[in-house]
Amino acid sequence: MLGPRLRFGAFIAPFHPVDENPTLAIQRDLELVQWLDELGYDEAWIGEHHSAGYELIASPEVFIAAAAERTKHIRLGTGVASLPYHHPLILADRINQLDHMTRGRVMFGAGPGALVSDAWMMGIPVQKQRDRMDEALGVLVRLLRGEEVTHASDWFELANARLQMTPYSRPSVEMAVASQVSPTGARAAGQHGLGLLSLGATTTAGFNALASNWAIATEQAAEHGQTMDRNAWRLVGPMHIAETRDQAMEDIRFGLEKWIFYFREIANLPLVPEGDDPVQAMIDTGMAVIGTPEDAIARLDQLVEESGGFGAFLLMAHNWAPWAATKRSYELMARYVFPKFQQLNVNREASMNWVRGNKDEFTSQVRQAVGARIVQHMMEKGADNIRPDIVAMITGAASKETPAE
């Protein structure tokens, strides 16, 4: 019996150095989603950021609308919408509209907002971001299920609020909550029975928190009459693979230093390992897979074991390598890593082994069948046009297989 099919996708913040043309950078993000769709990736999650100049997409909903028109199969999610930045009714209405426009391909990922500078510009107290996320999420879940909601808050109000259109997806779009090291996201996912987006799953802290955060989510779910589904648990981490480890390491020297600069000097997320050689430090700490498809498979096996099982792995889009090498990395994942975790070749291997095990019998039968037709031709037309070696082979085979009188 086949096991569960691990899904694959991308988590696109995105990350673009400030020396690039931003218009072309966003265009390349759209091209990436198209490429993922062609390769058979299941999902792409698009971030929301408003400052610091590196993560350029301000509205994942606008991006998803454009990407949906350029793709056929891939599901598209907000990864994530920062709930304290929006009135819940307006955000729910936009997601519901996308649910209809994409015929159910949209997903809703939620979080408190990653950049303090975003909240600062809007006058949102940083210490209130997670509380506001929890409050907004409670009403968003109900709105996106088509319910009427009345709610009074110190930062938003709903009076008999209801979406105009019944949700396309039933009971609603799929929803997930971002989680990293703190239990905030896991608690919120459990309280509402939502999916979990574990960011930084390959960092030391994120990796070590996988099992505990899932335990927190399931505990909260039980307390609130909900259930957690491992298939709706997504792990996020960076990988870049090539035909050889040396090639992969060489590829990412193109842009890794700029990415490290952003996280070390600008963003308030401790994602950068220490070391004289940043490429080697990423490998040694296990933060990223920089190597071959076999290295990616080994790391995913570790994540499955540590977590106890999850539904999807999302590659963090990082732009460490040149565009051609980046596309090749995603292609190698689809060609050589997907099959291991999706059992794509189980039947092929079984069929091959069966034919191999019966090769002698099948070879004997085909020789008999071909030989019989040649003998028939010789009896009707003679052997003038038949090569002598073939005549000898057939007559010899016949003498071995026909009992002596």
mmCIF file of C-alpha atoms in Angstrom:
data_model
loop_
_atom_site.group_PDB
_atom_site.id
_atom_site.type_symbol
_atom_site.label_atom_id
_atom_site.label_comp_id
_atom_site.label_asym_id
_atom_site.label_seq_id
_atom_site.Cartn_x
_atom_site.Cartn_y
_atom_site.Cartn_z
ATOM 1 C CA MET A 1 0.000 0.000 0.000
ATOM 2 C CA LEU A 2 1.297 3.448 -0.892
ATOM 3 C CA GLY A 3 2.068 5.871 1.925
ATOM 4 C CA PRO A 4 1.065 9.546 2.097
ATOM 5 C CA ARG A 5 2.232 11.779 -0.743
ATOM 6 C CA LEU A 6 4.489 14.573 0.504
ATOM 7 C CA ARG A 7 3.675 17.826 -1.263
ATOM 8 C CA PHE A 8 6.311 20.338 -2.363
ATOM 9 C CA GLY A 9 6.143 24.072 -2.855
ATOM 10 C CA ALA A 10 7.924 27.388 -2.424
ATOM 11 C CA PHE A 11 7.745 30.085 0.229
ATOM 12 C CA ILE A 12 8.407 33.341 -1.633
ATOM 13 C CA ALA A 13 9.022 36.294 0.707
ATOM 14 C CA PRO A 14 10.662 37.314 -1.725
ATOM 15 C CA PHE A 15 14.326 38.312 -1.188
ATOM 16 C CA HIS A 16 15.808 40.755 -3.702
ATOM 17 C CA PRO A 17 19.037 42.762 -3.200
ATOM 18 C CA VAL A 18 18.739 46.535 -3.529
ATOM 19 C CA ASP A 19 21.095 46.653 -6.528
ATOM 20 C CA GLU A 20 18.466 44.942 -8.714
ATOM 21 C CA ASN A 21 15.748 46.501 -10.837
ATOM 22 C CA PRO A 22 12.666 45.968 -8.602
ATOM 23 C CA THR A 23 10.260 45.802 -11.541
ATOM 24 C CA LEU A 24 12.215 42.964 -13.109
ATOM 25 C CA ALA A 25 12.630 41.271 -9.736
ATOM 26 C CA ILE A 26 8.868 41.026 -9.260
ATOM 27 C CA GLN A 27 8.518 39.815 -12.841
ATOM 28 C CA ARG A 28 11.004 37.048 -12.080
ATOM 29 C CA ASP A 29 8.949 36.031 -9.042
ATOM 30 C CA LEU A 30 5.993 35.546 -11.355
ATOM 31 C CA GLU A 31 8.185 33.556 -13.738
ATOM 32 C CA LEU A 32 9.284 31.376 -10.819
ATOM 33 C CA VAL A 33 5.697 30.507 -9.963
ATOM 34 C CA GLN A 34 5.056 29.644 -13.612
ATOM 35 C CA TRP A 35 8.148 27.403 -13.622
ATOM 36 C CA LEU A 36 6.992 25.671 -10.439
ATOM 37 C CA ASP A 37 3.605 25.041 -12.021
ATOM 38 C CA GLU A 38 5.248 23.473 -15.085
ATOM 39 C CA LEU A 39 7.406 21.239 -12.878
ATOM 40 C CA GLY A 40 4.460 19.928 -10.865
ATOM 41 C CA TYR A 41 4.995 21.747 -7.565
ATOM 42 C CA ASP A 42 1.874 21.792 -5.432
ATOM 43 C CA GLU A 43 1.973 25.182 -3.727
ATOM 44 C CA ALA A 44 3.488 28.672 -3.676
ATOM 45 C CA TRP A 45 3.115 31.022 -0.698
ATOM 46 C CA ILE A 46 3.632 34.755 -1.170
ATOM 47 C CA GLY A 47 4.731 37.150 1.587
ATOM 48 C CA GLU A 48 3.644 40.631 2.663
ATOM 49 C CA HIS A 49 6.192 43.312 3.606
ATOM 50 C CA HIS A 50 6.211 47.101 3.567
ATOM 51 C CA SER A 51 9.709 48.256 4.545
ATOM 52 C CA ALA A 52 13.449 47.502 4.517
ATOM 53 C CA GLY A 53 13.659 47.407 0.713
ATOM 54 C CA TYR A 54 14.442 43.692 0.306
ATOM 55 C CA GLU A 55 11.140 41.785 0.445
ATOM 56 C CA LEU A 56 9.265 43.582 -2.282
ATOM 57 C CA ILE A 57 5.716 42.263 -2.420
ATOM 58 C CA ALA A 58 3.315 44.505 -0.526
ATOM 59 C CA SER A 59 0.131 42.667 -1.476
ATOM 60 C CA PRO A 60 0.214 38.891 -1.822
ATOM 61 C CA GLU A 61 -3.405 39.049 -2.996
ATOM 62 C CA VAL A 62 -2.519 41.188 -6.030
ATOM 63 C CA PHE A 63 0.418 38.905 -6.828
ATOM 64 C CA ILE A 64 -1.753 35.785 -6.504
ATOM 65 C CA ALA A 65 -4.357 37.228 -8.875
ATOM 66 C CA ALA A 66 -1.662 37.758 -11.519
ATOM 67 C CA ALA A 67 0.012 34.390 -10.894
ATOM 68 C CA ALA A 68 -3.301 32.545 -11.095
ATOM 69 C CA GLU A 69 -3.804 33.799 -14.645
ATOM 70 C CA ARG A 70 -0.362 32.484 -15.643
ATOM 71 C CA THR A 71 -0.680 29.010 -14.096
ATOM 72 C CA LYS A 72 -2.946 25.976 -14.324
ATOM 73 C CA HIS A 73 -2.558 23.731 -11.291
ATOM 74 C CA ILE A 74 -0.421 25.165 -8.509
ATOM 75 C CA ARG A 75 -2.208 26.389 -5.377
ATOM 76 C CA LEU A 76 -1.379 29.914 -4.209
ATOM 77 C CA GLY A 77 -1.346 31.184 -0.631
ATOM 78 C CA THR A 78 -0.681 34.333 1.353
ATOM 79 C CA GLY A 79 2.555 33.506 3.112
ATOM 80 C CA VAL A 80 1.652 35.295 5.204
ATOM 81 C CA ALA A 81 -0.906 38.081 5.475
ATOM 82 C CA SER A 82 -0.010 40.208 8.500
ATOM 83 C CA LEU A 83 -3.321 40.372 10.359
ATOM 84 C CA PRO A 84 -2.669 43.443 12.556
ATOM 85 C CA TYR A 85 -2.236 45.533 9.403
ATOM 86 C CA HIS A 86 -5.755 44.939 8.057
ATOM 87 C CA HIS A 87 -9.401 45.250 8.975
ATOM 88 C CA PRO A 88 -10.565 41.607 9.086
ATOM 89 C CA LEU A 89 -13.657 42.137 6.911
ATOM 90 C CA ILE A 90 -11.685 43.745 4.066
ATOM 91 C CA LEU A 91 -9.010 41.036 4.191
ATOM 92 C CA ALA A 92 -11.593 38.239 4.323
ATOM 93 C CA ASP A 93 -13.470 39.725 1.375
ATOM 94 C CA ARG A 94 -10.298 39.881 -0.735
ATOM 95 C CA ILE A 95 -9.406 36.278 0.061
ATOM 96 C CA ASN A 96 -12.949 35.166 -0.683
ATOM 97 C CA GLN A 97 -12.852 36.957 -4.036
ATOM 98 C CA LEU A 98 -9.590 35.158 -4.871
ATOM 99 C CA ASP A 99 -11.184 31.871 -3.843
ATOM 100 C CA HIS A 100 -13.763 32.399 -6.569
ATOM 101 C CA MET A 101 -11.353 33.817 -9.154
ATOM 102 C CA THR A 102 -8.948 30.883 -8.754
ATOM 103 C CA ARG A 103 -11.710 28.234 -8.515
ATOM 104 C CA GLY A 104 -10.473 27.171 -5.098
ATOM 105 C CA ARG A 105 -6.709 27.373 -5.657
ATOM 106 C CA VAL A 106 -6.117 30.089 -3.056
ATOM 107 C CA MET A 107 -4.934 29.445 0.521
ATOM 108 C CA PHE A 108 -4.861 31.845 3.444
ATOM 109 C CA GLY A 109 -1.732 32.001 5.581
ATOM 110 C CA ALA A 110 -1.778 34.329 8.585
ATOM 111 C CA GLY A 111 0.792 35.814 10.941
ATOM 112 C CA PRO A 112 1.467 38.803 13.195
ATOM 113 C CA GLY A 113 3.940 40.526 10.834
ATOM 114 C CA ALA A 114 7.660 39.785 10.711
ATOM 115 C CA LEU A 115 9.223 43.237 10.315
ATOM 116 C CA VAL A 116 9.008 45.558 13.309
ATOM 117 C CA SER A 117 9.557 48.474 10.920
ATOM 118 C CA ASP A 118 6.255 47.687 9.171
ATOM 119 C CA ALA A 119 4.317 47.902 12.428
ATOM 120 C CA TRP A 120 6.236 51.007 13.491
ATOM 121 C CA MET A 121 5.195 52.942 10.373
ATOM 122 C CA MET A 122 1.536 52.146 11.049
ATOM 123 C CA GLY A 123 1.705 53.044 14.717
ATOM 124 C CA ILE A 124 1.073 49.449 15.807
ATOM 125 C CA PRO A 125 2.709 48.618 19.148
ATOM 126 C CA VAL A 126 5.039 45.673 18.562
ATOM 127 C CA GLN A 127 4.050 44.061 21.857
ATOM 128 C CA LYS A 128 0.423 43.981 20.661
ATOM 129 C CA GLN A 129 1.007 42.373 17.258
ATOM 130 C CA ARG A 130 0.518 38.770 18.395
ATOM 131 C CA ASP A 131 -2.528 39.617 20.493
ATOM 132 C CA ARG A 132 -4.070 41.396 17.533
ATOM 133 C CA MET A 133 -3.294 38.464 15.268
ATOM 134 C CA ASP A 134 -5.110 36.120 17.656
ATOM 135 C CA GLU A 135 -8.121 38.411 17.851
ATOM 136 C CA ALA A 136 -8.337 38.988 14.102
ATOM 137 C CA LEU A 137 -7.884 35.304 13.343
ATOM 138 C CA GLY A 138 -10.871 34.389 15.500
ATOM 139 C CA VAL A 139 -13.226 36.498 13.399
ATOM 140 C CA LEU A 140 -11.522 35.736 10.072
ATOM 141 C CA VAL A 141 -12.132 32.014 10.511
ATOM 142 C CA ARG A 142 -15.825 32.682 10.969
ATOM 143 C CA LEU A 143 -16.084 35.230 8.146
ATOM 144 C CA LEU A 144 -14.332 32.943 5.674
ATOM 145 C CA ARG A 145 -16.833 30.205 6.521
ATOM 146 C CA GLY A 146 -19.651 32.512 5.508
ATOM 147 C CA GLU A 147 -20.855 33.297 9.034
ATOM 148 C CA GLU A 148 -22.209 36.604 10.330
ATOM 149 C CA VAL A 149 -19.923 38.222 12.889
ATOM 150 C CA THR A 150 -20.384 41.059 15.362
ATOM 151 C CA HIS A 151 -17.255 41.981 17.312
ATOM 152 C CA ALA A 152 -16.034 45.062 19.169
ATOM 153 C CA SER A 153 -12.308 45.650 19.612
ATOM 154 C CA ASP A 154 -10.013 48.519 20.507
ATOM 155 C CA TRP A 155 -8.639 48.481 16.942
ATOM 156 C CA PHE A 156 -11.487 47.229 14.709
ATOM 157 C CA GLU A 157 -15.238 46.691 14.854
ATOM 158 C CA LEU A 158 -17.651 44.358 13.065
ATOM 159 C CA ALA A 159 -21.413 44.875 13.109
ATOM 160 C CA ASN A 160 -23.457 42.121 11.475
ATOM 161 C CA ALA A 161 -20.523 41.582 9.127
ATOM 162 C CA ARG A 162 -20.854 38.926 6.449
ATOM 163 C CA LEU A 163 -19.155 38.213 3.126
ATOM 164 C CA GLN A 164 -21.299 39.023 0.126
ATOM 165 C CA MET A 165 -20.427 35.796 -1.665
ATOM 166 C CA THR A 166 -20.726 32.308 -0.259
ATOM 167 C CA PRO A 167 -17.208 30.824 -0.119
ATOM 168 C CA TYR A 168 -16.227 28.886 -3.239
ATOM 169 C CA SER A 169 -14.251 26.357 -1.149
ATOM 170 C CA ARG A 170 -16.218 24.511 1.529
ATOM 171 C CA PRO A 171 -16.348 25.044 4.385
ATOM 172 C CA SER A 172 -13.802 27.757 3.522
ATOM 173 C CA VAL A 173 -10.411 28.348 1.962
ATOM 174 C CA GLU A 174 -7.622 26.356 3.585
ATOM 175 C CA MET A 175 -6.038 28.370 6.393
ATOM 176 C CA ALA A 176 -2.645 28.105 8.093
ATOM 177 C CA VAL A 177 -0.781 30.030 10.794
ATOM 178 C CA ALA A 178 2.922 30.880 10.695
ATOM 179 C CA SER A 179 5.117 29.536 13.477
ATOM 180 C CA GLN A 180 8.848 29.677 14.098
ATOM 181 C CA VAL A 181 10.300 29.108 17.562
ATOM 182 C CA SER A 182 7.750 30.698 19.899
ATOM 183 C CA PRO A 183 4.481 28.838 20.601
ATOM 184 C CA THR A 184 2.287 31.706 19.329
ATOM 185 C CA GLY A 185 1.511 30.242 15.919
ATOM 186 C CA ALA A 186 1.134 26.689 17.210
ATOM 187 C CA ARG A 187 -1.346 27.818 19.883
ATOM 188 C CA ALA A 188 -3.403 29.798 17.365
ATOM 189 C CA ALA A 189 -3.454 26.909 14.859
ATOM 190 C CA GLY A 190 -4.589 24.509 17.558
ATOM 191 C CA GLN A 191 -7.332 26.757 18.911
ATOM 192 C CA HIS A 192 -8.962 26.988 15.483
ATOM 193 C CA GLY A 193 -7.921 23.626 14.004
ATOM 194 C CA LEU A 194 -5.892 25.282 11.237
ATOM 195 C CA GLY A 195 -2.769 24.272 9.362
ATOM 196 C CA LEU A 196 0.694 25.139 10.659
ATOM 197 C CA LEU A 197 3.460 26.853 8.653
ATOM 198 C CA SER A 198 6.758 26.105 10.419
ATOM 199 C CA LEU A 199 9.200 28.739 9.194
ATOM 200 C CA GLY A 200 12.912 28.206 9.593
ATOM 201 C CA ALA A 201 12.406 24.467 10.098
ATOM 202 C CA THR A 202 16.021 23.770 9.124
ATOM 203 C CA THR A 203 17.606 26.229 11.576
ATOM 204 C CA THR A 204 18.835 24.714 14.836
ATOM 205 C CA ALA A 205 16.132 26.379 16.921
ATOM 206 C CA GLY A 206 13.396 25.740 14.356
ATOM 207 C CA PHE A 207 14.375 22.103 13.913
ATOM 208 C CA ASN A 208 14.462 21.500 17.656
ATOM 209 C CA ALA A 209 11.053 23.154 18.068
ATOM 210 C CA LEU A 210 9.229 21.021 15.491
ATOM 211 C CA ALA A 211 8.013 18.264 17.782
ATOM 212 C CA SER A 212 7.239 20.617 20.685
ATOM 213 C CA ASN A 213 5.277 23.071 18.542
ATOM 214 C CA TRP A 214 3.202 20.240 17.098
ATOM 215 C CA ALA A 215 2.543 18.974 20.626
ATOM 216 C CA ILE A 216 1.423 22.470 21.663
ATOM 217 C CA ALA A 217 -0.897 22.707 18.654
ATOM 218 C CA THR A 218 -2.506 19.328 19.304
ATOM 219 C CA GLU A 219 -2.904 20.105 23.013
ATOM 220 C CA GLN A 220 -4.626 23.405 22.229
ATOM 221 C CA ALA A 221 -6.811 21.700 19.629
ATOM 222 C CA ALA A 222 -7.994 19.148 22.178
ATOM 223 C CA GLU A 223 -8.834 21.890 24.674
ATOM 224 C CA HIS A 224 -10.918 23.756 22.078
ATOM 225 C CA GLY A 225 -12.690 20.796 20.517
ATOM 226 C CA GLN A 226 -10.563 20.893 17.356
ATOM 227 C CA THR A 227 -8.294 18.397 15.613
ATOM 228 C CA MET A 228 -4.911 18.909 13.976
ATOM 229 C CA ASP A 229 -4.127 17.338 10.614
ATOM 230 C CA ARG A 230 -0.478 16.517 9.886
ATOM 231 C CA ASN A 231 -1.252 16.779 6.189
ATOM 232 C CA ALA A 232 -1.887 20.508 6.750
ATOM 233 C CA TRP A 233 1.510 20.973 8.452
ATOM 234 C CA ARG A 234 4.093 22.650 6.210
ATOM 235 C CA LEU A 235 7.809 22.946 6.929
ATOM 236 C CA VAL A 236 9.854 25.743 5.339
ATOM 237 C CA GLY A 237 13.608 25.744 4.703
ATOM 238 C CA PRO A 238 16.212 26.838 2.134
ATOM 239 C CA MET A 239 17.841 24.430 -0.311
ATOM 240 C CA HIS A 240 19.947 24.807 -3.420
ATOM 241 C CA ILE A 241 20.964 21.713 -5.311
ATOM 242 C CA ALA A 242 23.031 20.988 -8.396
ATOM 243 C CA GLU A 243 24.600 17.993 -10.103
ATOM 244 C CA THR A 244 27.523 18.104 -7.632
ATOM 245 C CA ARG A 245 28.126 19.621 -4.199
ATOM 246 C CA ASP A 246 30.976 21.736 -5.528
ATOM 247 C CA GLN A 247 28.704 23.155 -8.224
ATOM 248 C CA ALA A 248 25.970 23.954 -5.713
ATOM 249 C CA MET A 249 28.445 25.733 -3.416
ATOM 250 C CA GLU A 250 29.826 27.716 -6.326
ATOM 251 C CA ASP A 251 26.324 28.671 -7.501
ATOM 252 C CA ILE A 252 25.249 30.302 -4.251
ATOM 253 C CA ARG A 253 28.327 32.469 -3.850
ATOM 254 C CA PHE A 254 26.549 34.640 -6.410
ATOM 255 C CA GLY A 255 24.078 36.094 -3.899
ATOM 256 C CA LEU A 256 24.498 34.585 -0.432
ATOM 257 C CA GLU A 257 26.559 37.469 0.984
ATOM 258 C CA LYS A 258 23.826 39.983 0.125
ATOM 259 C CA TRP A 259 21.187 37.780 1.758
ATOM 260 C CA ILE A 260 23.341 37.461 4.882
ATOM 261 C CA PHE A 261 23.831 41.233 4.963
ATOM 262 C CA TYR A 262 20.069 41.745 4.957
ATOM 263 C CA PHE A 263 19.436 39.408 7.873
ATOM 264 C CA ARG A 264 22.493 40.481 9.849
ATOM 265 C CA GLU A 265 22.167 44.251 9.401
ATOM 266 C CA ILE A 266 18.524 44.985 8.535
ATOM 267 C CA ALA A 267 15.921 42.348 9.415
ATOM 268 C CA ASN A 268 15.162 41.336 12.977
ATOM 269 C CA LEU A 269 15.264 37.578 12.391
ATOM 270 C CA PRO A 270 18.319 35.583 13.561
ATOM 271 C CA LEU A 271 18.696 33.351 10.502
ATOM 272 C CA VAL A 272 22.395 33.790 9.748
ATOM 273 C CA PRO A 273 24.983 31.289 11.024
ATOM 274 C CA GLU A 274 28.425 32.435 12.130
ATOM 275 C CA GLY A 275 31.620 31.355 10.363
ATOM 276 C CA ASP A 276 34.495 32.544 8.197
ATOM 277 C CA ASP A 277 33.026 30.853 5.117
ATOM 278 C CA PRO A 278 29.277 31.566 5.025
ATOM 279 C CA VAL A 279 28.597 28.797 2.501
ATOM 280 C CA GLN A 280 30.326 26.178 4.623
ATOM 281 C CA ALA A 281 28.677 27.562 7.770
ATOM 282 C CA MET A 282 25.228 27.083 6.221
ATOM 283 C CA ILE A 283 26.095 23.460 5.473
ATOM 284 C CA ASP A 284 27.785 22.704 8.809
ATOM 285 C CA THR A 285 24.892 24.077 10.868
ATOM 286 C CA GLY A 286 22.342 22.212 8.766
ATOM 287 C CA MET A 287 20.468 25.444 8.171
ATOM 288 C CA ALA A 288 20.352 24.830 4.428
ATOM 289 C CA VAL A 289 20.913 22.000 2.006
ATOM 290 C CA ILE A 290 23.607 23.047 -0.446
ATOM 291 C CA GLY A 291 24.486 19.982 -2.443
ATOM 292 C CA THR A 292 22.883 17.270 -4.540
ATOM 293 C CA PRO A 293 19.436 15.674 -4.742
ATOM 294 C CA GLU A 294 20.762 12.923 -2.454
ATOM 295 C CA ASP A 295 21.628 15.571 0.167
ATOM 296 C CA ALA A 296 18.107 16.994 -0.088
ATOM 297 C CA ILE A 297 16.608 13.528 0.382
ATOM 298 C CA ALA A 298 18.756 12.895 3.457
ATOM 299 C CA ARG A 299 17.715 16.197 5.055
ATOM 300 C CA LEU A 300 14.043 15.585 4.357
ATOM 301 C CA ASP A 301 14.333 12.154 5.952
ATOM 302 C CA GLN A 302 15.703 13.880 9.076
ATOM 303 C CA LEU A 303 12.809 16.339 9.109
ATOM 304 C CA VAL A 304 10.261 13.549 8.778
ATOM 305 C CA GLU A 305 11.857 11.693 11.681
ATOM 306 C CA GLU A 306 12.158 14.738 13.945
ATOM 307 C CA SER A 307 8.636 16.018 13.263
ATOM 308 C CA GLY A 308 6.846 12.692 13.205
ATOM 309 C CA GLY A 309 5.474 13.459 9.758
ATOM 310 C CA PHE A 310 4.160 16.498 7.873
ATOM 311 C CA GLY A 311 2.227 17.232 4.703
ATOM 312 C CA ALA A 312 4.398 19.577 2.643
ATOM 313 C CA PHE A 313 7.917 20.928 2.390
ATOM 314 C CA LEU A 314 8.248 24.478 1.112
ATOM 315 C CA LEU A 315 11.541 25.643 -0.336
ATOM 316 C CA MET A 316 12.393 29.119 0.894
ATOM 317 C CA ALA A 317 13.000 31.190 -2.241
ATOM 318 C CA HIS A 318 16.320 32.937 -1.552
ATOM 319 C CA ASN A 319 17.864 34.015 -4.870
ATOM 320 C CA TRP A 320 21.329 32.903 -3.753
ATOM 321 C CA ALA A 321 22.228 31.607 -7.224
ATOM 322 C CA PRO A 322 22.003 33.019 -10.749
ATOM 323 C CA TRP A 323 18.573 32.641 -12.323
ATOM 324 C CA ALA A 324 19.488 29.723 -14.584
ATOM 325 C CA ALA A 325 21.036 27.802 -11.685
ATOM 326 C CA THR A 326 18.046 28.616 -9.494
ATOM 327 C CA LYS A 327 15.643 27.200 -12.071
ATOM 328 C CA ARG A 328 17.856 24.128 -12.430
ATOM 329 C CA SER A 329 17.755 23.568 -8.658
ATOM 330 C CA TYR A 330 13.961 23.539 -8.640
ATOM 331 C CA GLU A 331 13.996 21.184 -11.627
ATOM 332 C CA LEU A 332 16.400 18.735 -9.947
ATOM 333 C CA MET A 333 14.134 18.685 -6.897
ATOM 334 C CA ALA A 334 11.157 17.796 -9.059
ATOM 335 C CA ARG A 335 13.039 15.171 -11.090
ATOM 336 C CA TYR A 336 14.961 13.340 -8.367
ATOM 337 C CA VAL A 337 13.602 14.278 -4.922
ATOM 338 C CA PHE A 338 9.835 14.268 -5.462
ATOM 339 C CA PRO A 339 9.771 10.593 -6.557
ATOM 340 C CA LYS A 340 11.296 9.415 -3.247
ATOM 341 C CA PHE A 341 8.635 11.116 -1.108
ATOM 342 C CA GLN A 342 5.685 10.707 -3.453
ATOM 343 C CA GLN A 343 6.266 7.022 -4.337
ATOM 344 C CA LEU A 344 6.179 8.000 -8.009
ATOM 345 C CA ASN A 345 8.345 5.081 -9.135
ATOM 346 C CA VAL A 346 7.084 2.278 -6.887
ATOM 347 C CA ASN A 347 5.044 0.649 -9.631
ATOM 348 C CA ARG A 348 7.719 1.284 -12.242
ATOM 349 C CA GLU A 349 10.337 -0.466 -10.098
ATOM 350 C CA ALA A 350 7.970 -3.349 -9.341
ATOM 351 C CA SER A 351 7.225 -3.754 -13.047
ATOM 352 C CA MET A 352 10.898 -3.622 -13.966
ATOM 353 C CA ASN A 353 11.841 -6.186 -11.307
ATOM 354 C CA TRP A 354 9.050 -8.529 -12.441
ATOM 355 C CA VAL A 355 10.152 -8.379 -16.072
ATOM 356 C CA ARG A 356 13.796 -8.824 -15.040
ATOM 357 C CA GLY A 357 12.939 -11.862 -12.942
ATOM 358 C CA ASN A 358 11.165 -13.473 -15.883
ATOM 359 C CA LYS A 359 13.560 -12.369 -18.600
ATOM 360 C CA ASP A 360 14.733 -15.868 -19.540
ATOM 361 C CA GLU A 361 11.167 -17.117 -19.955
ATOM 362 C CA PHE A 362 10.097 -14.066 -21.954
ATOM 363 C CA THR A 363 13.216 -14.288 -24.158
ATOM 364 C CA SER A 364 12.574 -17.950 -24.874
ATOM 365 C CA GLN A 365 8.972 -17.235 -25.838
ATOM 366 C CA VAL A 366 9.829 -14.398 -28.193
ATOM 367 C CA ARG A 367 12.518 -16.490 -29.888
ATOM 368 C CA GLN A 368 10.028 -19.297 -30.423
ATOM 369 C CA ALA A 369 7.455 -16.892 -31.840
ATOM 370 C CA VAL A 370 9.922 -15.220 -34.220
ATOM 371 C CA GLY A 371 11.434 -18.560 -35.197
ATOM 372 C CA ALA A 372 8.048 -20.015 -36.040
ATOM 373 C CA ARG A 373 7.302 -17.165 -38.436
ATOM 374 C CA ILE A 374 10.691 -17.529 -40.142
ATOM 375 C CA VAL A 375 10.213 -21.292 -40.540
ATOM 376 C CA GLN A 376 6.758 -20.653 -41.990
ATOM 377 C CA HIS A 377 8.261 -18.217 -44.503
ATOM 378 C CA MET A 378 11.008 -20.719 -45.454
ATOM 379 C CA MET A 379 8.425 -23.449 -46.033
ATOM 380 C CA GLU A 380 6.387 -21.163 -48.279
ATOM 381 C CA LYS A 381 9.134 -19.233 -50.116
ATOM 382 C CA GLY A 382 12.383 -21.035 -49.421
ATOM 383 C CA ALA A 383 15.483 -19.815 -47.657
ATOM 384 C CA ASP A 384 17.062 -17.844 -50.516
ATOM 385 C CA ASN A 385 16.356 -14.450 -48.930
ATOM 386 C CA ILE A 386 17.075 -15.489 -45.345
ATOM 387 C CA ARG A 387 20.559 -14.848 -43.929
ATOM 388 C CA PRO A 388 22.412 -18.138 -43.296
ATOM 389 C CA ASP A 389 23.160 -17.289 -39.674
ATOM 390 C CA ILE A 390 19.445 -16.815 -39.033
ATOM 391 C CA VAL A 391 18.664 -20.153 -40.699
ATOM 392 C CA ALA A 392 21.287 -21.836 -38.523
ATOM 393 C CA MET A 393 19.919 -20.156 -35.394
ATOM 394 C CA ILE A 394 16.341 -21.225 -36.134
ATOM 395 C CA THR A 395 17.150 -24.767 -37.175
ATOM 396 C CA GLY A 396 19.461 -25.146 -34.217
ATOM 397 C CA ALA A 397 16.821 -23.867 -31.845
ATOM 398 C CA ALA A 398 14.261 -26.186 -33.453
ATOM 399 C CA SER A 399 16.525 -29.205 -33.051
ATOM 400 C CA LYS A 400 17.007 -28.435 -29.361
ATOM 401 C CA GLU A 401 13.340 -27.926 -28.681
ATOM 402 C CA THR A 402 11.926 -30.768 -30.832
ATOM 403 C CA PRO A 403 12.307 -34.274 -29.312
ATOM 404 C CA ALA A 404 14.165 -36.788 -31.507
ATOM 405 C CA GLU A 405 11.984 -39.372 -33.298
#
